[in-house]
Amino acid sequence: MDYFANDLTSLHDLLVKKEISATDLTKETLAVINEREQKVDAFLSVDEEGALKQAAEVDKTGIDADNVLSGIPLGIKDNIVTKGLRTTAASKILEKFDPIYDATVIEKLKSAKAITIGKTNMDEFAMGGSTENSAFKLTKNAWDQTKVPGGSSGGSAAAVAAGEVIASLGSDTGGSIRQPASFNGIVGVKPTYGRVSRYGLIAFASSLDQIGPFTRTVKDNALLLNAISGADTRDFTSSKHEVPDFTKGIDSGVKGMRIAVPKEYLGEGVADDIKKAVKNAISVFEKLGAKVDEVSLPHSKYGVPVYYIIASSEASSNLQRFDGIRYGHRAQDVKNLEDVYVKSRSEGFGDEVKRRIMLGTFSLSAGTYDAFFKKAAQVRTLICQDFAHVFGKYDLILGPTTPTTAFGIGEDIKDPVTMYMNDILTIPVNLAGLPGMSLPAGYSKGLPVGLQLIANQFDETTMYRAGYAFEQATEFHKQIPMIGGQN
Amino acid sequence: MAISEDKVAHVAGLAKLAFSKEELQKFTGQMDEIINMVQQLSDIDTTGVKVTTHITDSINTMREDVAVKGTERELLMKNVPEHQDGFIKVPAIIDENEEA
């Protein structure tokens, strides 16, 4: 199946008209994955047997004509638990973990008759921005296999960009959906905090984590978010806000839309080719009838330190559960219970995870709590207030997703300002619980550039409407990486 | 230095992590850099600013108190590293080398 020549709607038509069966679609998808994995290594595991079984079941009961995901194979980030299908969060500590239940999003996809075809690579416990922190393998960028796919959801992004699947799920704690979407030239959305249930998402930082979709088009993204959103009694932070049809009015344009561009998002550390693409995007929106103004988010520059303290503190608490007793790696050659804890954790966690557990434990410990955790939680309030102020006057915020295009595998970023800016554009959105999207807005030296759109809480509809208008007015999303067999 | 090796070793103990001498040195250097970076927050006046520790607008989420079937014990044991007769097995809680 050529996923570059199709979208969810056209695939659904083929399935409904029985021009292709779910089994054939799954077989063709497995064949493409088999071929392209040699170049991108996006998957940690491909569930050939399980996927074909699910597809046979869909063919037996029939494609659901009202359900666009019916019979569609999807990739799932490996920190989302799947019943009976190995889920490792790319960590040695969960190397042999076979969940006994499905995450809520997986239940929803299964009831929509979607097919889970495999689990995608990521930074261990979603900590990182290049997928190089995986304990198991290196995933490559779909556009250039010497570059990182971004992270932490690098496998989910590369799989869609390489045309291995039409869509996938990732998770975003500080940019882990939007940044890899940007690096791979696809559409990635972090929904409003609480829009999607976190039940069955292996927790990193519970006040920031959200599951969201990767797709090649804006409308496909809205369709997938439709399927996974909604309140869940098993996640009390999931919201009871009404879930609209995110595709409704998606084509109604941006005439009169008030768009804010924070001056901090186009400042020092953002590469010229990125600025150029964003400025071009601004002129596209203006031509489409939107009103674009420069604004300020004065506390956004503190987003990185606030994030490091809050996310690490929550992680240090969440990751206490990995103690070698009930599940996960248990160290051998131990003399007592304390040994089980310390050795299992020290052997099972990678360095980046240990660093964050250490920083979090330090930030929460007696004597440092006030100066670190409490201070960061106060500055978080100021960051939220900055956004609230802007959304009092504007419908949407626009800026780059990342300060540079994808960097090289194994390449350390030497310039500290760039390193600092790497996360600064995505992190504030998580701190304030807002929805954010990255979509293709240009290419520089053959690598994709991402445009970030940020909406007010629970206003994904505005974000999708603007993204769709931009996509329809431009050709960036039509470019295909060499791995797709053409360019 | 914003943080000493002793302090890092203390934090490692709280976090139930063990480091070799070389690792401890490396982590102390890295922790020091990170702590220096985050200390810029002390420049901001946050007098009277409330903390944000979550961003949901819900206060209490209630549900009906109804009995539901729990997970089968056998299934719960599926990922337990060591178990026997339906119980999770752990090493002696009291160190074998210690006097009882």
Coordinates of C-alpha atoms in Angstrom, one line a residue:
Chain A
M1 CA 0.0 0.0 0.0
D2 CA 1.3 3.4 -0.9
Y3 CA 0.5 5.6 2.1
F4 CA 1.9 8.6 0.4
A5 CA -0.9 8.4 -2.3
N6 CA -3.6 8.0 0.3
D7 CA -5.2 9.5 3.4
L8 CA -7.5 8.0 6.0
T9 CA -10.6 8.9 4.1
S10 CA -9.4 7.5 0.8
L11 CA -8.2 4.3 2.5
H12 CA -11.5 4.0 4.3
D13 CA -13.3 4.3 0.9
L14 CA -11.2 1.4 -0.5
L15 CA -12.0 -0.7 2.5
V16 CA -15.7 0.1 2.4
K17 CA -16.0 -0.6 -1.3
K18 CA -14.1 -3.9 -0.7
E19 CA -11.5 -2.9 -3.2
I20 CA -9.0 -4.1 -0.6
S21 CA -9.6 -6.2 2.5
A22 CA -8.2 -5.4 6.0
T23 CA -6.1 -8.5 5.7
D24 CA -4.6 -7.4 2.4
L25 CA -4.0 -3.9 3.7
T26 CA -2.3 -5.4 6.8
K27 CA -0.1 -7.7 4.7
E28 CA 0.9 -4.9 2.4
T29 CA 1.7 -2.7 5.4
L30 CA 3.8 -5.5 6.9
A31 CA 5.7 -5.8 3.6
V32 CA 6.5 -2.1 3.5
I33 CA 7.5 -2.1 7.1
N34 CA 9.8 -5.0 6.5
E35 CA 11.5 -3.3 3.6
R36 CA 11.8 0.2 5.1
E37 CA 12.8 -0.8 8.6
Q38 CA 16.2 -1.7 7.2
K39 CA 16.7 2.1 6.8
V40 CA 14.7 3.7 9.6
D41 CA 14.4 1.2 12.5
A42 CA 11.2 2.9 13.7
F43 CA 9.7 -0.1 15.4
L44 CA 10.8 -2.0 18.5
S45 CA 8.4 -4.8 17.7
V46 CA 6.1 -5.6 14.8
D47 CA 3.2 -7.8 15.8
E48 CA 2.7 -9.7 12.5
E49 CA 0.7 -12.5 14.0
G50 CA -1.5 -10.3 16.2
A51 CA -2.1 -7.7 13.4
L52 CA -3.2 -10.4 10.9
K53 CA -5.5 -11.9 13.5
Q54 CA -7.1 -8.5 14.2
A55 CA -7.4 -7.9 10.4
A56 CA -9.1 -11.3 9.9
E57 CA -11.6 -10.4 12.6
V58 CA -12.3 -7.1 11.0
D59 CA -12.9 -8.8 7.6
K60 CA -15.2 -11.3 9.3
T61 CA -17.3 -8.8 11.1
G62 CA -17.1 -6.2 8.2
I63 CA -15.7 -2.8 7.8
D64 CA -17.6 -0.2 9.8
A65 CA -18.8 2.3 7.2
D66 CA -19.2 5.0 9.9
N67 CA -15.8 4.5 11.3
V68 CA -12.8 5.8 9.4
L69 CA -10.2 3.8 11.4
S70 CA -11.9 0.5 10.8
G71 CA -9.3 -1.9 9.4
I72 CA -6.5 0.6 9.4
P73 CA -3.1 -0.5 10.8
L74 CA -1.5 1.9 13.2
G75 CA 1.9 2.3 15.0
I76 CA 1.8 2.8 18.8
K77 CA 4.6 4.3 20.9
D78 CA 6.1 1.8 23.2
N79 CA 5.1 3.6 26.4
I80 CA 1.4 3.0 25.8
V81 CA 0.5 -0.4 27.2
T82 CA -1.0 -3.0 24.9
K83 CA -2.5 -6.2 26.3
G84 CA -0.3 -9.2 25.7
L85 CA 2.0 -7.2 23.4
R86 CA 5.4 -6.4 24.9
T87 CA 5.7 -2.8 26.1
T88 CA 9.1 -1.6 27.2
A89 CA 9.2 2.2 27.2
A90 CA 12.6 1.5 25.5
S91 CA 14.0 0.6 28.9
K92 CA 15.9 -2.4 30.1
I93 CA 13.9 -2.4 33.3
L94 CA 10.8 -3.3 31.3
E95 CA 12.6 -5.5 28.7
K96 CA 10.3 -8.5 29.4
F97 CA 7.0 -6.7 30.3
D98 CA 3.8 -8.0 28.8
P99 CA 0.9 -5.8 29.9
I100 CA -2.2 -7.5 31.2
Y101 CA -4.5 -4.7 30.1
D102 CA -4.9 -2.2 27.3
A103 CA -4.5 1.6 27.7
T104 CA -7.8 3.5 27.3
V105 CA -6.6 4.9 23.9
I106 CA -5.9 1.3 22.7
E107 CA -9.3 0.1 23.9
K108 CA -10.8 3.0 21.9
L109 CA -8.8 2.2 18.8
K110 CA -9.7 -1.5 19.1
S111 CA -13.4 -0.7 19.5
A112 CA -13.1 1.5 16.3
K113 CA -11.6 -1.7 14.7
A114 CA -8.2 -0.2 14.1
I115 CA -5.3 -2.6 14.0
T116 CA -2.3 -2.2 16.2
I117 CA 0.6 -3.3 14.0
G118 CA 3.6 -2.7 16.3
K119 CA 5.3 -0.7 19.0
T120 CA 7.6 2.2 18.1
N121 CA 11.0 3.2 19.4
M122 CA 11.4 6.2 21.8
D123 CA 13.8 7.7 24.3
E124 CA 13.8 5.6 27.4
F125 CA 10.7 6.5 29.5
A126 CA 10.2 9.4 27.0
M127 CA 13.2 11.3 28.4
G128 CA 15.1 12.9 25.5
G129 CA 14.7 14.6 22.2
S130 CA 16.5 12.3 19.7
T131 CA 15.3 8.7 20.4
E132 CA 19.1 8.0 21.0
N133 CA 18.3 7.3 24.7
S134 CA 16.5 4.1 23.7
A135 CA 18.0 1.0 25.4
F136 CA 17.5 -1.1 22.3
K137 CA 18.0 0.6 18.9
L138 CA 18.8 3.8 16.9
T139 CA 15.9 5.2 14.8
K140 CA 16.8 7.3 11.8
N141 CA 15.2 10.3 10.3
A142 CA 13.0 9.4 7.3
W143 CA 14.5 12.2 5.2
D144 CA 18.1 11.6 5.9
Q145 CA 19.3 8.5 7.7
T146 CA 22.4 10.2 9.2
K147 CA 20.0 12.5 11.2
V148 CA 18.0 11.8 14.3
P149 CA 14.2 11.5 14.0
G150 CA 13.8 13.7 17.1
G151 CA 12.2 12.5 20.2
S152 CA 11.0 11.2 22.4
S153 CA 8.4 9.8 20.0
G154 CA 11.0 9.4 17.2
G155 CA 9.8 5.9 16.1
S156 CA 6.2 7.0 15.8
A157 CA 7.2 10.0 13.7
A158 CA 9.7 8.2 11.5
A159 CA 7.2 5.3 10.8
V160 CA 4.6 7.8 9.4
A161 CA 7.1 9.9 7.5
A162 CA 8.6 6.8 5.9
G163 CA 5.2 5.6 4.8
E164 CA 5.2 2.5 6.9
V165 CA 1.9 3.4 8.5
I166 CA -0.7 6.1 7.7
A167 CA -0.8 7.2 11.4
S168 CA 0.6 6.5 14.8
L169 CA 0.3 7.5 18.5
G170 CA 3.0 9.3 20.5
S171 CA 3.1 11.1 23.8
D172 CA 4.3 14.6 24.5
T173 CA 5.6 15.8 27.9
G174 CA 7.8 18.7 26.7
G175 CA 7.6 18.5 22.9
S176 CA 7.9 14.8 22.3
I177 CA 5.2 14.7 19.6
R178 CA 5.7 18.2 18.0
Q179 CA 9.5 18.1 17.8
P180 CA 9.8 14.7 16.0
A181 CA 6.8 15.7 13.7
S182 CA 8.8 18.8 12.8
F183 CA 12.0 16.9 12.2
N184 CA 10.2 14.3 10.0
G185 CA 7.9 16.7 8.0
I186 CA 4.6 15.4 9.3
V187 CA 1.7 16.6 11.4
G188 CA 1.9 16.0 15.2
V189 CA -0.5 17.2 17.8
K190 CA -0.3 17.4 21.6
P191 CA -3.9 17.8 22.7
T192 CA -5.1 19.9 25.7
Y193 CA -4.1 18.4 29.0
G194 CA -7.0 16.2 30.0
R195 CA -8.4 15.8 26.5
V196 CA -7.1 12.2 26.2
S197 CA -7.0 9.7 29.0
R198 CA -3.5 8.8 30.3
Y199 CA -4.7 5.5 31.7
G200 CA -2.1 3.0 30.4
L201 CA 0.4 5.6 29.4
I202 CA 3.6 4.7 31.3
A203 CA 3.9 7.8 33.5
F204 CA 6.8 10.3 33.1
A205 CA 5.5 13.6 34.4
S206 CA 1.8 13.3 35.2
S207 CA 0.9 17.0 35.1
L208 CA 2.4 17.4 31.6
D209 CA 2.0 14.0 29.8
Q210 CA -0.5 13.8 26.9
I211 CA -1.0 11.2 24.2
G212 CA -1.5 12.5 20.7
P213 CA -1.6 11.6 17.0
F214 CA 1.0 11.6 14.2
T215 CA -0.4 11.8 10.6
R216 CA 0.7 13.1 7.2
T217 CA -2.3 15.5 6.9
V218 CA -4.1 17.9 9.3
K219 CA -7.5 16.3 8.7
D220 CA -6.3 12.8 9.3
N221 CA -4.9 14.1 12.6
A222 CA -8.3 15.5 13.6
L223 CA -9.9 12.2 12.7
L224 CA -7.5 10.2 14.9
L225 CA -7.9 12.7 17.8
N226 CA -11.7 12.3 17.5
A227 CA -11.2 8.6 18.2
I228 CA -9.0 8.8 21.3
S229 CA -10.5 11.8 23.1
G230 CA -12.9 11.9 26.1
A231 CA -13.3 11.5 29.8
D232 CA -12.3 8.3 31.5
T233 CA -13.2 7.2 35.0
R234 CA -9.8 5.5 35.2
D235 CA -7.9 8.9 34.8
F236 CA -9.4 11.5 37.1
T237 CA -7.4 14.2 35.3
S238 CA -9.2 13.4 32.0
S239 CA -11.6 16.2 31.3
K240 CA -15.4 16.1 31.1
H241 CA -15.3 18.9 28.5
E242 CA -17.4 18.1 25.5
V243 CA -15.4 16.5 22.7
P244 CA -16.4 18.2 19.4
D245 CA -15.9 16.6 16.0
F246 CA -12.5 18.2 15.3
T247 CA -13.1 18.0 11.6
K248 CA -16.2 20.1 11.8
G249 CA -15.7 23.4 10.1
I250 CA -12.0 22.5 9.5
D251 CA -12.3 24.0 6.0
S252 CA -13.9 27.3 7.0
G253 CA -10.7 29.2 6.7
V254 CA -8.9 31.8 8.8
K255 CA -10.5 35.0 7.6
G256 CA -10.5 37.4 10.6
M257 CA -8.6 35.0 12.9
R258 CA -6.4 36.8 15.3
I259 CA -2.9 35.3 15.4
A260 CA -0.1 36.2 17.8
V261 CA 3.6 35.7 17.1
P262 CA 5.6 35.8 20.3
K263 CA 8.8 37.8 19.7
E264 CA 10.7 35.4 22.0
Y265 CA 9.9 32.6 19.5
L266 CA 11.9 34.3 16.7
G267 CA 14.8 35.4 18.8
E268 CA 18.4 34.5 19.3
G269 CA 19.2 30.8 18.8
V270 CA 16.6 30.2 16.1
A271 CA 18.3 29.4 12.8
D272 CA 17.8 31.7 9.8
D273 CA 16.3 29.0 7.6
I274 CA 13.6 28.4 10.4
K275 CA 12.9 32.1 10.8
K276 CA 12.5 32.3 7.0
A277 CA 9.9 29.5 6.9
V278 CA 8.0 31.0 9.8
K279 CA 7.9 34.4 8.2
N280 CA 6.7 32.8 5.0
A281 CA 3.9 31.1 7.0
I282 CA 2.9 34.5 8.5
S283 CA 2.5 36.0 5.1
V284 CA 0.5 32.9 4.0
F285 CA -1.9 33.4 6.9
E286 CA -2.1 37.2 6.2
K287 CA -3.0 36.5 2.6
L288 CA -5.7 34.1 3.8
G289 CA -7.3 36.9 5.8
A290 CA -5.9 36.4 9.3
K291 CA -4.6 39.3 11.4
V292 CA -1.1 38.7 12.7
D293 CA 0.5 40.7 15.5
E294 CA 3.7 40.4 17.5
V295 CA 3.2 39.8 21.2
S296 CA 5.4 38.9 24.2
L297 CA 5.5 35.9 26.4
P298 CA 8.0 37.3 28.9
H299 CA 8.4 34.3 31.1
S300 CA 8.7 31.7 28.3
K301 CA 12.5 32.0 28.6
Y302 CA 12.2 30.4 32.0
G303 CA 10.3 27.4 30.6
V304 CA 13.4 25.1 30.4
P305 CA 14.5 25.4 34.0
V306 CA 10.9 25.2 35.3
Y307 CA 10.3 22.1 33.1
Y308 CA 13.5 20.4 34.2
I309 CA 12.6 20.7 37.9
I310 CA 8.9 19.9 37.6
A311 CA 9.2 17.0 35.1
S312 CA 12.1 15.5 36.9
S313 CA 10.4 15.8 40.3
E314 CA 7.3 14.1 39.0
A315 CA 9.4 11.4 37.2
S316 CA 11.4 10.7 40.4
S317 CA 8.1 10.0 42.1
N318 CA 6.5 8.1 39.3
L319 CA 9.5 5.9 38.7
Q320 CA 9.6 4.8 42.3
R321 CA 7.3 1.9 41.3
F322 CA 10.2 0.2 39.5
D323 CA 11.6 -1.7 42.4
G324 CA 12.1 -5.2 41.0
I325 CA 9.3 -6.7 43.1
R326 CA 6.0 -6.9 41.2
Y327 CA 7.2 -6.5 37.6
G328 CA 10.2 -5.4 35.6
H329 CA 13.8 -6.3 35.9
R330 CA 14.9 -7.9 39.2
A331 CA 18.7 -8.0 39.9
Q332 CA 20.2 -11.4 40.7
D333 CA 22.7 -12.0 43.4
V334 CA 21.0 -9.9 46.1
K335 CA 21.3 -10.4 49.8
N336 CA 18.3 -8.4 51.1
L337 CA 15.3 -6.4 50.0
E338 CA 17.2 -3.1 49.9
D339 CA 19.6 -4.8 47.4
V340 CA 16.7 -5.7 45.2
Y341 CA 15.6 -2.1 45.0
V342 CA 19.0 -0.5 44.5
K343 CA 20.5 -3.1 42.1
S344 CA 17.4 -3.6 40.0
R345 CA 17.0 0.1 39.5
S346 CA 20.7 0.8 38.9
E347 CA 21.0 -2.0 36.4
G348 CA 17.6 -1.3 34.7
F349 CA 17.6 2.4 34.2
G350 CA 19.8 4.2 31.6
D351 CA 21.9 7.3 32.4
E352 CA 19.4 10.0 31.3
V353 CA 16.6 8.4 33.4
K354 CA 19.0 8.3 36.4
R355 CA 20.0 11.9 35.9
R356 CA 16.3 13.0 36.0
I357 CA 15.4 10.8 38.9
M358 CA 18.4 12.4 40.7
L359 CA 17.5 16.0 39.9
G360 CA 13.9 15.3 40.8
T361 CA 14.8 13.7 44.1
F362 CA 17.1 16.6 44.9
S363 CA 14.5 19.2 44.0
L364 CA 11.9 17.6 46.3
S365 CA 14.2 16.8 49.2
A366 CA 14.3 18.6 52.6
G367 CA 16.2 21.8 52.4
T368 CA 15.9 22.3 48.6
Y369 CA 12.1 22.0 48.1
D370 CA 11.3 25.7 48.5
A371 CA 14.2 27.0 46.4
F372 CA 13.6 24.4 43.6
F373 CA 10.3 22.7 43.4
K374 CA 8.1 25.4 44.9
K375 CA 9.9 28.2 43.0
A376 CA 9.5 26.3 39.7
A377 CA 5.8 25.7 40.4
Q378 CA 5.4 29.5 41.1
V379 CA 7.1 30.4 37.8
R380 CA 4.9 27.9 36.1
T381 CA 2.0 30.1 37.2
L382 CA 3.6 33.1 35.6
I383 CA 4.1 31.2 32.3
C384 CA 0.4 30.2 32.4
Q385 CA -0.6 33.8 33.0
D386 CA 1.5 35.0 30.0
F387 CA -0.6 32.6 27.8
A388 CA -3.9 33.6 29.4
H389 CA -3.1 37.2 28.7
V390 CA -2.4 36.6 25.0
F391 CA -5.4 34.4 24.6
G392 CA -7.6 37.2 26.0
K393 CA -6.9 39.0 22.7
Y394 CA -5.9 36.3 20.2
D395 CA -7.3 33.0 18.8
L396 CA -4.0 31.3 18.1
I397 CA -0.2 31.6 18.7
L398 CA 2.2 30.9 15.9
G399 CA 5.9 30.2 15.9
P400 CA 8.5 27.6 15.0
T401 CA 8.4 24.1 16.5
T402 CA 12.2 23.8 16.8
P403 CA 15.1 26.2 16.5
T404 CA 16.9 24.0 13.9
T405 CA 16.2 21.2 11.5
A406 CA 17.1 17.6 12.6
F407 CA 20.6 17.3 13.9
G408 CA 23.1 14.4 13.2
I409 CA 23.0 11.1 15.0
G410 CA 25.6 11.2 17.7
E411 CA 26.2 14.9 17.3
D412 CA 26.4 16.9 20.5
I413 CA 25.0 20.3 20.2
K414 CA 27.9 22.5 21.1
D415 CA 26.2 25.9 21.2
P416 CA 24.5 26.2 24.6
V417 CA 22.1 28.9 23.4
T418 CA 20.8 26.6 20.7
M419 CA 20.6 23.7 23.1
Y420 CA 18.6 25.8 25.5
M421 CA 16.3 27.0 22.7
N422 CA 15.8 23.4 21.5
D423 CA 13.1 22.8 24.1
I424 CA 12.1 26.3 24.9
L425 CA 9.6 26.5 22.0
T426 CA 7.6 23.4 22.9
I427 CA 7.9 23.2 26.8
P428 CA 5.7 26.2 27.8
V429 CA 2.7 24.6 26.0
N430 CA 2.9 21.6 28.3
L431 CA 3.4 23.7 31.4
A432 CA 0.2 25.6 30.6
G433 CA -1.7 22.5 29.4
L434 CA -2.4 24.0 26.0
P435 CA -2.9 22.1 22.7
G436 CA -0.1 22.4 20.2
M437 CA 0.5 21.3 16.6
S438 CA 3.5 21.0 14.4
L439 CA 3.0 20.8 10.6
P440 CA 5.3 21.1 7.6
A441 CA 6.2 24.6 6.6
G442 CA 9.3 24.4 4.5
Y443 CA 12.6 22.5 3.8
S444 CA 16.2 23.5 4.4
K445 CA 19.0 21.5 2.8
G446 CA 16.5 18.6 2.2
L447 CA 15.3 18.5 5.8
P448 CA 11.8 19.5 6.9
V449 CA 11.0 22.7 8.9
G450 CA 8.0 22.6 11.3
L451 CA 5.5 25.4 12.1
Q452 CA 3.9 25.3 15.6
L453 CA 0.4 26.4 16.2
I454 CA -0.8 26.8 19.8
A455 CA -4.4 27.3 20.8
N456 CA -6.2 28.0 24.0
Q457 CA -7.2 25.1 26.3
F458 CA -9.8 22.8 24.7
D459 CA -9.8 24.9 21.5
E460 CA -8.1 22.3 19.3
T461 CA -10.8 23.1 16.7
T462 CA -9.2 26.5 16.0
M463 CA -5.8 25.0 15.7
Y464 CA -7.0 22.4 13.2
R465 CA -8.9 25.0 11.2
A466 CA -5.7 27.1 10.9
G467 CA -3.5 24.1 10.2
Y468 CA -5.8 22.9 7.5
A469 CA -6.0 26.4 5.9
F470 CA -2.2 26.6 5.8
E471 CA -1.9 23.1 4.4
Q472 CA -4.4 23.7 1.6
A473 CA -2.6 26.9 0.7
T474 CA 0.9 25.3 0.5
E475 CA 2.6 22.3 -1.0
F476 CA 5.0 21.4 1.8
H477 CA 3.0 18.3 2.9
K478 CA 3.1 16.9 -0.6
Q479 CA 6.9 16.3 -0.5
I480 CA 7.9 12.8 0.0
P481 CA 11.3 11.5 1.4
M482 CA 13.6 9.5 -0.8
I483 CA 12.7 6.4 1.3
G484 CA 9.2 6.6 -0.3
G485 CA 10.8 5.8 -3.6
Q486 CA 10.4 9.3 -5.2
N487 CA 11.1 12.9 -4.4
Chain B
M1 CA 30.2 23.9 42.9
A2 CA 26.5 24.2 43.6
I3 CA 26.4 20.6 44.8
S4 CA 29.0 18.3 46.4
E5 CA 29.7 14.6 45.8
D6 CA 28.5 13.8 49.3
K7 CA 25.2 15.5 48.6
V8 CA 24.8 13.6 45.3
A9 CA 25.6 10.3 47.1
H10 CA 22.9 11.2 49.7
V11 CA 20.4 11.9 47.0
A12 CA 21.3 8.6 45.2
G13 CA 20.5 6.9 48.5
L14 CA 17.1 8.5 48.7
A15 CA 16.4 7.6 45.0
K16 CA 17.5 4.0 45.6
L17 CA 20.3 4.2 43.0
A18 CA 23.9 3.1 43.4
F19 CA 26.8 4.7 41.6
S20 CA 30.5 3.7 41.2
K21 CA 33.1 6.3 42.2
E22 CA 33.6 7.3 38.6
E23 CA 29.8 7.5 38.0
L24 CA 29.4 9.6 41.1
Q25 CA 32.0 12.1 39.9
K26 CA 30.4 12.3 36.4
F27 CA 26.9 12.7 37.9
T28 CA 28.1 15.4 40.3
G29 CA 29.5 17.4 37.4
Q30 CA 26.4 17.1 35.4
M31 CA 24.0 17.8 38.3
D32 CA 26.1 20.8 39.1
E33 CA 25.7 22.2 35.5
I34 CA 21.9 21.5 35.6
I35 CA 21.5 23.1 39.0
N36 CA 23.4 26.2 37.9
M37 CA 21.1 26.4 34.9
V38 CA 17.9 26.2 37.0
Q39 CA 19.2 28.6 39.6
Q40 CA 18.4 31.5 37.2
L41 CA 14.8 31.1 38.6
S42 CA 16.0 32.8 41.8
D43 CA 16.2 36.1 39.8
I44 CA 12.4 36.2 39.4
D45 CA 10.3 37.8 42.1
T46 CA 7.6 35.3 43.0
T47 CA 6.4 37.0 46.2
G48 CA 2.7 36.1 46.6
V49 CA 2.6 34.0 43.4
K50 CA 0.6 30.8 43.8
V51 CA 2.1 27.5 42.9
T52 CA 0.8 25.5 39.9
T53 CA 1.2 21.8 40.5
H54 CA -1.6 20.6 38.1
I55 CA -3.7 22.2 35.4
T56 CA -7.0 20.5 35.6
D57 CA -10.0 22.6 36.5
S58 CA -11.7 19.7 38.3
I59 CA -11.6 19.6 42.1
N60 CA -13.1 16.3 43.2
T61 CA -14.1 13.6 40.7
M62 CA -16.7 11.3 42.2
R63 CA -17.9 7.9 41.0
E64 CA -20.6 5.5 42.2
D65 CA -19.4 3.1 44.8
V66 CA -20.2 -0.1 43.1
A67 CA -18.4 -3.5 43.4
V68 CA -16.6 -4.6 40.3
K69 CA -14.7 -7.8 39.6
G70 CA -11.0 -7.4 40.3
T71 CA -8.2 -8.8 38.1
E72 CA -7.6 -12.6 38.3
R73 CA -4.7 -13.4 40.7
E74 CA -3.1 -15.6 38.1
L75 CA -3.1 -12.8 35.6
L76 CA -1.7 -10.3 38.2
M77 CA 1.3 -12.7 38.7
K78 CA 2.1 -12.7 35.0
N79 CA 4.9 -10.2 35.2
V80 CA 6.1 -10.9 38.8
P81 CA 9.8 -11.9 38.6
E82 CA 9.5 -14.6 41.3
H83 CA 6.4 -16.0 42.9
Q84 CA 5.2 -19.1 44.7
D85 CA 1.8 -20.4 45.7
G86 CA 0.1 -17.2 44.6
F87 CA 2.5 -15.0 46.6
I88 CA 5.3 -12.6 45.4
K89 CA 8.7 -13.9 46.5
V90 CA 11.3 -11.5 47.8
P91 CA 14.7 -12.1 49.5
A92 CA 14.9 -11.9 53.3
I93 CA 13.9 -8.4 54.5
I94 CA 16.4 -8.7 57.3
D95 CA 20.0 -8.8 56.1
E96 CA 21.4 -12.3 56.5
N97 CA 24.6 -10.9 57.8
E98 CA 22.9 -8.9 60.5
E99 CA 22.1 -10.2 64.0
A100 CA 18.5 -11.0 64.5

